Amino acid sequence: MPDASPLIQKHGDAVWRTSVRLLGDVDEAWDCYQETFLAALRHPDPGSVAEWSAWLRRVATNRAMDRLRQTYRRREMAGQLDELPNRATPVNPSARLESEELRDALREALTELPERQAEAFWLRHAEQLTPTQVAEHLGTTPANARQLVHRAATALRDRLADPNLAASPRHAGQPGGPR
């Protein structure tokens, strides 16, 4: 088994930021962080990875999205509407509540997007990568990366702006959701 120390020292901060930003929960982010570096250790051909930073951030994003999807599935099955924990503390209570609600709605809406769109959106807007960097992460062209980000942003904007879309079938408890 290869030594993970050099990878962790060089890329650990970026992987941590990716995990904690997307999950918003330190414990979940820590699990995601560990899973990401375990995946690196288990990589069948480490020499084939041209850019470890991009590869690790992509794995962290995918692991975090999987965890978010699992969280929302568990909520659906249990019928719970608990909010995700949030570590951010805006100055006034009203802004904090609004910020938490928006963040939670965004996280949930991201889990309902196609995986590549969600990943492209996250890399572009949360990780603040350029379209070229997003394309490198996804193994596609910058034009395709921009298209994925645009489609994700449009879908998220529609979902977050329309209360009928926000009340998805998983929340309404009936096929097709509210009409």
PDB file of C-alpha atoms in Angstrom, residues 26-169:
ATOM      1  CA  VAL A  26     -17.828  18.420  10.235  1.00  0.00           C
ATOM      2  CA  ASP A  27     -18.420  14.750  11.071  1.00  0.00           C
ATOM      3  CA  GLU A  28     -19.792  13.951   7.618  1.00  0.00           C
ATOM      4  CA  ALA A  29     -16.975  15.957   6.013  1.00  0.00           C
ATOM      5  CA  TRP A  30     -14.374  14.041   8.028  1.00  0.00           C
ATOM      6  CA  ASP A  31     -15.807  10.716   6.785  1.00  0.00           C
ATOM      7  CA  CYS A  32     -15.820  12.032   3.210  1.00  0.00           C
ATOM      8  CA  TYR A  33     -12.224  13.242   3.591  1.00  0.00           C
ATOM      9  CA  GLN A  34     -11.088   9.808   4.782  1.00  0.00           C
ATOM     10  CA  GLU A  35     -12.997   8.018   2.018  1.00  0.00           C
ATOM     11  CA  THR A  36     -11.371  10.264  -0.567  1.00  0.00           C
ATOM     12  CA  PHE A  37      -7.836   9.432   0.530  1.00  0.00           C
ATOM     13  CA  LEU A  38      -8.692   5.746   0.879  1.00  0.00           C
ATOM     14  CA  ALA A  39      -9.852   5.830  -2.733  1.00  0.00           C
ATOM     15  CA  ALA A  40      -6.491   7.351  -3.667  1.00  0.00           C
ATOM     16  CA  LEU A  41      -4.649   4.590  -1.817  1.00  0.00           C
ATOM     17  CA  ARG A  42      -6.750   1.953  -3.562  1.00  0.00           C
ATOM     18  CA  HIS A  43      -6.335   3.460  -7.030  1.00  0.00           C
ATOM     19  CA  PRO A  44      -5.305   0.586  -9.310  1.00  0.00           C
ATOM     20  CA  ASP A  45      -2.869   2.717 -11.346  1.00  0.00           C
ATOM     21  CA  PRO A  46      -1.692   5.801  -9.430  1.00  0.00           C
ATOM     22  CA  GLY A  47       0.739   6.634 -12.221  1.00  0.00           C
ATOM     23  CA  SER A  48      -2.187   7.257 -14.565  1.00  0.00           C
ATOM     24  CA  VAL A  49      -3.449  10.220 -12.512  1.00  0.00           C
ATOM     25  CA  ALA A  50      -2.119  13.310 -14.253  1.00  0.00           C
ATOM     26  CA  GLU A  51      -3.419  15.863 -11.734  1.00  0.00           C
ATOM     27  CA  TRP A  52      -3.960  14.578  -8.189  1.00  0.00           C
ATOM     28  CA  SER A  53      -5.557  17.813  -6.997  1.00  0.00           C
ATOM     29  CA  ALA A  54      -8.299  17.572  -9.608  1.00  0.00           C
ATOM     30  CA  TRP A  55      -8.774  13.840  -9.087  1.00  0.00           C
ATOM     31  CA  LEU A  56      -9.030  14.137  -5.298  1.00  0.00           C
ATOM     32  CA  ARG A  57     -11.461  17.078  -5.418  1.00  0.00           C
ATOM     33  CA  ARG A  58     -13.642  15.201  -7.879  1.00  0.00           C
ATOM     34  CA  VAL A  59     -13.689  12.117  -5.655  1.00  0.00           C
ATOM     35  CA  ALA A  60     -14.476  14.295  -2.616  1.00  0.00           C
ATOM     36  CA  THR A  61     -17.314  15.994  -4.493  1.00  0.00           C
ATOM     37  CA  ASN A  62     -18.754  12.654  -5.588  1.00  0.00           C
ATOM     38  CA  ARG A  63     -18.477  11.162  -2.093  1.00  0.00           C
ATOM     39  CA  ALA A  64     -20.111  14.244  -0.561  1.00  0.00           C
ATOM     40  CA  MET A  65     -22.959  14.191  -3.091  1.00  0.00           C
ATOM     41  CA  ASP A  66     -23.505  10.500  -2.333  1.00  0.00           C
ATOM     42  CA  ARG A  67     -23.690  11.295   1.379  1.00  0.00           C
ATOM     43  CA  LEU A  68     -26.191  14.099   0.748  1.00  0.00           C
ATOM     44  CA  ARG A  69     -28.350  11.792  -1.353  1.00  0.00           C
ATOM     45  CA  GLN A  70     -28.255   9.182   1.419  1.00  0.00           C
ATOM     46  CA  THR A  71     -29.225  11.811   3.983  1.00  0.00           C
ATOM     47  CA  TYR A  72     -32.256  12.894   1.976  1.00  0.00           C
ATOM     48  CA  ARG A  73     -33.270   9.286   1.295  1.00  0.00           C
ATOM     49  CA  ARG A  74     -33.117   8.504   5.013  1.00  0.00           C
ATOM     50  CA  ARG A  75     -35.261  11.555   5.730  1.00  0.00           C
ATOM     51  CA  GLU A  76     -37.758  10.492   3.128  1.00  0.00           C
ATOM     52  CA  MET A  77     -37.967   6.982   4.541  1.00  0.00           C
ATOM     53  CA  ALA A  78     -38.285   8.198   8.107  1.00  0.00           C
ATOM     54  CA  GLY A  79     -40.664  10.999   7.186  1.00  0.00           C
ATOM     55  CA  GLN A  80     -38.450  13.498   8.941  1.00  0.00           C
ATOM     56  CA  LEU A  81     -37.996  17.054   7.801  1.00  0.00           C
ATOM     57  CA  ASP A  82     -35.094  17.888  10.093  1.00  0.00           C
ATOM     58  CA  GLU A  83     -32.705  20.494   8.828  1.00  0.00           C
ATOM     59  CA  LEU A  84     -29.094  19.685   7.979  1.00  0.00           C
ATOM     60  CA  PRO A  85     -26.697  20.984  10.598  1.00  0.00           C
ATOM     61  CA  ASN A  86     -25.103  24.267   9.690  1.00  0.00           C
ATOM     62  CA  ARG A  87     -21.881  25.717  11.075  1.00  0.00           C
ATOM     63  CA  ALA A  88     -22.252  29.208   9.560  1.00  0.00           C
ATOM     64  CA  THR A  89     -23.483  31.999  11.820  1.00  0.00           C
ATOM     65  CA  PRO A  90     -24.657  35.137  10.017  1.00  0.00           C
ATOM     66  CA  VAL A  91     -24.865  38.313  12.098  1.00  0.00           C
ATOM     67  CA  ASN A  92     -28.620  38.597  12.656  1.00  0.00           C
ATOM     68  CA  PRO A  93     -31.027  35.737  13.431  1.00  0.00           C
ATOM     69  CA  SER A  94     -33.323  36.510  10.498  1.00  0.00           C
ATOM     70  CA  ALA A  95     -30.435  36.397   8.020  1.00  0.00           C
ATOM     71  CA  ARG A  96     -29.155  33.220   9.657  1.00  0.00           C
ATOM     72  CA  LEU A  97     -32.499  31.462   9.272  1.00  0.00           C
ATOM     73  CA  GLU A  98     -32.836  32.594   5.665  1.00  0.00           C
ATOM     74  CA  SER A  99     -29.261  31.519   4.921  1.00  0.00           C
ATOM     75  CA  GLU A 100     -29.789  28.089   6.514  1.00  0.00           C
ATOM     76  CA  GLU A 101     -33.032  27.538   4.629  1.00  0.00           C
ATOM     77  CA  LEU A 102     -31.461  28.512   1.309  1.00  0.00           C
ATOM     78  CA  ARG A 103     -28.382  26.365   1.929  1.00  0.00           C
ATOM     79  CA  ASP A 104     -30.537  23.367   2.834  1.00  0.00           C
ATOM     80  CA  ALA A 105     -32.766  23.874  -0.197  1.00  0.00           C
ATOM     81  CA  LEU A 106     -29.702  24.171  -2.445  1.00  0.00           C
ATOM     82  CA  ARG A 107     -28.132  21.007  -1.054  1.00  0.00           C
ATOM     83  CA  GLU A 108     -31.314  19.053  -1.554  1.00  0.00           C
ATOM     84  CA  ALA A 109     -31.871  20.453  -5.051  1.00  0.00           C
ATOM     85  CA  LEU A 110     -28.298  19.488  -5.987  1.00  0.00           C
ATOM     86  CA  THR A 111     -29.034  15.866  -5.093  1.00  0.00           C
ATOM     87  CA  GLU A 112     -31.892  15.848  -7.586  1.00  0.00           C
ATOM     88  CA  LEU A 113     -29.783  17.023 -10.538  1.00  0.00           C
ATOM     89  CA  PRO A 114     -27.957  14.665 -12.873  1.00  0.00           C
ATOM     90  CA  GLU A 115     -24.624  13.821 -11.266  1.00  0.00           C
ATOM     91  CA  ARG A 116     -22.377  15.585 -13.790  1.00  0.00           C
ATOM     92  CA  GLN A 117     -24.476  18.761 -13.661  1.00  0.00           C
ATOM     93  CA  ALA A 118     -24.375  18.837  -9.868  1.00  0.00           C
ATOM     94  CA  GLU A 119     -20.647  18.229  -9.846  1.00  0.00           C
ATOM     95  CA  ALA A 120     -19.972  20.887 -12.500  1.00  0.00           C
ATOM     96  CA  PHE A 121     -22.122  23.436 -10.654  1.00  0.00           C
ATOM     97  CA  TRP A 122     -20.409  22.702  -7.350  1.00  0.00           C
ATOM     98  CA  LEU A 123     -16.902  22.914  -8.796  1.00  0.00           C
ATOM     99  CA  ARG A 124     -17.657  26.174 -10.609  1.00  0.00           C
ATOM    100  CA  HIS A 125     -19.593  28.047  -7.938  1.00  0.00           C
ATOM    101  CA  ALA A 126     -18.599  26.581  -4.574  1.00  0.00           C
ATOM    102  CA  GLU A 127     -15.000  25.679  -5.378  1.00  0.00           C
ATOM    103  CA  GLN A 128     -14.729  28.717  -7.700  1.00  0.00           C
ATOM    104  CA  LEU A 129     -12.880  26.865 -10.429  1.00  0.00           C
ATOM    105  CA  THR A 130     -12.712  28.280 -13.938  1.00  0.00           C
ATOM    106  CA  PRO A 131     -14.668  26.545 -16.715  1.00  0.00           C
ATOM    107  CA  THR A 132     -11.358  25.164 -18.000  1.00  0.00           C
ATOM    108  CA  GLN A 133     -10.549  23.702 -14.582  1.00  0.00           C
ATOM    109  CA  VAL A 134     -14.071  22.265 -14.276  1.00  0.00           C
ATOM    110  CA  ALA A 135     -13.603  20.665 -17.695  1.00  0.00           C
ATOM    111  CA  GLU A 136     -10.303  19.133 -16.571  1.00  0.00           C
ATOM    112  CA  HIS A 137     -11.957  17.739 -13.449  1.00  0.00           C
ATOM    113  CA  LEU A 138     -14.783  16.229 -15.479  1.00  0.00           C
ATOM    114  CA  GLY A 139     -12.675  15.083 -18.406  1.00  0.00           C
ATOM    115  CA  THR A 140     -14.597  17.145 -20.929  1.00  0.00           C
ATOM    116  CA  THR A 141     -14.279  20.364 -22.927  1.00  0.00           C
ATOM    117  CA  PRO A 142     -14.659  23.838 -21.410  1.00  0.00           C
ATOM    118  CA  ALA A 143     -17.722  24.414 -23.619  1.00  0.00           C
ATOM    119  CA  ASN A 144     -19.364  21.260 -22.289  1.00  0.00           C
ATOM    120  CA  ALA A 145     -18.442  22.227 -18.724  1.00  0.00           C
ATOM    121  CA  ARG A 146     -20.072  25.644 -19.200  1.00  0.00           C
ATOM    122  CA  GLN A 147     -23.157  23.940 -20.610  1.00  0.00           C
ATOM    123  CA  LEU A 148     -23.378  21.578 -17.626  1.00  0.00           C
ATOM    124  CA  VAL A 149     -23.024  24.501 -15.201  1.00  0.00           C
ATOM    125  CA  HIS A 150     -25.639  26.516 -17.088  1.00  0.00           C
ATOM    126  CA  ARG A 151     -28.141  23.639 -17.117  1.00  0.00           C
ATOM    127  CA  ALA A 152     -27.573  23.020 -13.424  1.00  0.00           C
ATOM    128  CA  ALA A 153     -27.952  26.716 -12.570  1.00  0.00           C
ATOM    129  CA  THR A 154     -31.163  26.948 -14.602  1.00  0.00           C
ATOM    130  CA  ALA A 155     -32.636  23.857 -12.949  1.00  0.00           C
ATOM    131  CA  LEU A 156     -31.608  25.056  -9.475  1.00  0.00           C
ATOM    132  CA  ARG A 157     -32.985  28.553 -10.081  1.00  0.00           C
ATOM    133  CA  ASP A 158     -36.312  27.100 -11.253  1.00  0.00           C
ATOM    134  CA  ARG A 159     -36.492  24.646  -8.365  1.00  0.00           C
ATOM    135  CA  LEU A 160     -35.606  27.196  -5.700  1.00  0.00           C
ATOM    136  CA  ALA A 161     -37.869  29.924  -7.130  1.00  0.00           C
ATOM    137  CA  ASP A 162     -40.979  27.771  -7.629  1.00  0.00           C
ATOM    138  CA  PRO A 163     -42.574  26.501  -4.394  1.00  0.00           C
ATOM    139  CA  ASN A 164     -44.334  23.749  -6.353  1.00  0.00           C
ATOM    140  CA  LEU A 165     -41.013  22.402  -7.609  1.00  0.00           C
ATOM    141  CA  ALA A 166     -39.467  22.728  -4.164  1.00  0.00           C
ATOM    142  CA  ALA A 167     -42.246  20.517  -2.799  1.00  0.00           C
ATOM    143  CA  SER A 168     -40.932  17.521  -4.702  1.00  0.00           C
ATOM    144  CA  PRO A 169     -42.632  14.104  -4.575  1.00  0.00           C
TER     145      PRO A 169
END
